Tab-separated table of C-alpha atoms and ligand atoms in Angstrom:
chain	number	residue	atom	x	y	z
A	1	UNK	CA	14.834	19.677	-11.586
A	2	UNK	CA	17.783	20.061	-9.255
A	3	UNK	CA	18.860	16.689	-7.822
A	4	UNK	CA	21.442	16.577	-5.037
A	5	UNK	CA	22.721	14.067	-2.513
A	6	UNK	CA	22.734	14.850	1.189
A	7	UNK	CA	24.212	12.967	4.127
A	8	UNK	CA	21.883	11.830	6.875
A	9	UNK	CA	22.543	10.128	10.218
A	10	UNK	CA	19.697	7.666	9.785
A	11	UNK	CA	17.024	6.797	7.257
A	12	UNK	CA	14.582	6.212	10.104
A	13	UNK	CA	12.748	8.978	11.935
A	14	UNK	CA	10.558	8.470	14.983
A	15	UNK	CA	7.046	9.402	13.989
A	16	UNK	CA	4.306	11.347	15.725
A	17	UNK	CA	1.790	10.182	13.134
A	18	UNK	CA	-0.982	8.156	14.778
A	19	UNK	CA	-0.668	5.387	12.172
A	20	UNK	CA	3.062	4.757	12.433
A	21	UNK	CA	5.922	4.422	14.884
A	22	UNK	CA	8.635	5.338	12.407
A	23	UNK	CA	8.900	7.066	9.054
A	24	UNK	CA	11.344	6.365	6.273
A	25	UNK	CA	11.604	9.090	3.678
A	26	UNK	CA	14.582	8.675	1.354
A	27	UNK	CA	14.173	12.136	-0.134
A	28	UNK	CA	13.753	15.776	0.779
A	29	UNK	CA	11.769	17.616	-1.833
A	30	UNK	CA	9.419	16.459	-4.536
A	31	UNK	CA	9.165	16.978	-8.303
A	32	UNK	CA	5.420	17.618	-8.324
A	33	UNK	CA	4.894	20.925	-6.525
A	34	UNK	CA	1.204	20.363	-5.802
A	35	UNK	CA	-0.643	23.513	-4.726
A	36	UNK	CA	-2.227	21.619	-1.812
A	37	UNK	CA	1.067	20.094	-0.651
A	38	UNK	CA	1.144	19.214	3.031
A	39	UNK	CA	4.948	18.841	3.044
A	40	UNK	CA	6.154	22.080	1.432
A	41	UNK	CA	6.913	23.512	4.894
A	42	UNK	CA	9.964	21.216	4.808
A	43	UNK	CA	11.622	23.603	2.384
A	44	UNK	CA	12.556	25.965	5.221
A	45	UNK	CA	14.828	23.246	6.658
A	46	UNK	CA	16.629	22.532	3.391
A	47	UNK	CA	18.505	25.728	2.572
A	48	UNK	CA	17.045	25.683	-0.935
A	49	UNK	CA	16.029	28.946	-2.607
A	50	UNK	CA	14.259	27.120	-5.414
A	51	UNK	CA	10.477	26.771	-5.276
A	52	UNK	CA	9.040	23.578	-3.789
A	53	UNK	CA	8.612	21.090	-6.612
A	54	UNK	CA	11.890	21.934	-8.353
A	55	UNK	CA	14.459	20.151	-6.185
A	56	UNK	CA	15.116	16.758	-4.654
A	57	UNK	CA	17.798	15.876	-2.137
A	58	UNK	CA	18.484	12.155	-2.104
A	59	UNK	CA	19.468	11.032	1.374
A	60	UNK	CA	22.628	8.987	1.775
A	61	UNK	CA	23.468	7.227	5.011
A	62	UNK	CA	26.480	5.069	5.782
A	63	UNK	CA	24.627	3.390	8.649
A	64	UNK	CA	22.485	0.470	7.445
A	65	UNK	CA	18.906	0.059	8.586
A	66	UNK	CA	18.598	-2.036	11.742
A	67	UNK	CA	15.730	-4.501	11.200
A	68	UNK	CA	15.543	-5.255	14.944
A	69	UNK	CA	14.667	-1.610	15.588
A	70	UNK	CA	11.641	-1.979	13.324
A	71	UNK	CA	10.429	-5.427	14.382
A	72	UNK	CA	6.799	-5.180	15.447
A	73	UNK	CA	6.685	-1.469	14.663
A	74	UNK	CA	4.541	0.311	12.136
A	75	UNK	CA	6.717	2.002	9.528
A	76	UNK	CA	5.427	4.518	7.042
A	77	UNK	CA	7.539	4.655	3.886
A	78	UNK	CA	7.250	7.713	1.670
A	79	UNK	CA	7.793	6.707	-1.915
A	80	UNK	CA	5.721	9.105	-3.980
A	81	UNK	CA	8.711	10.857	-5.441
A	82	UNK	CA	9.442	10.078	-9.052
A	83	UNK	CA	12.775	11.428	-10.182
A	84	UNK	CA	12.717	12.477	-13.801
B	1	SF4	S1	4.870	15.752	-1.466
B	1	SF4	FE1	4.914	16.100	-3.697
B	1	SF4	S2	3.258	14.800	-4.510
B	1	SF4	FE2	2.915	15.003	-2.295
B	1	SF4	S3	1.529	16.743	-2.112
B	1	SF4	FE3	3.602	17.552	-1.902
B	1	SF4	S4	4.211	18.209	-3.955
B	1	SF4	FE4	2.430	16.871	-4.156
């Protein structure tokens, strides 16, 4: 498993999902590599050559979350990643 740290401008992303206004995903990548993965298309944005399921980029942001931005909003938090 290749684990790296990447800089991001914000932990929060505006969502187009019908069930949420914002998404927080602290990682890019996943250690599981499921054959049915709905997120493996993300690999093309990462610059990784490794197969999906063999790398994780941990996002680091110097800007703290702004709770006021999320007040009353539906936020979907991705937390399925388990780093080995
Ligand atoms: S994100 Fe990870 S756990 Fe979820 S489907 Fe894809 S490979 Fe599997």
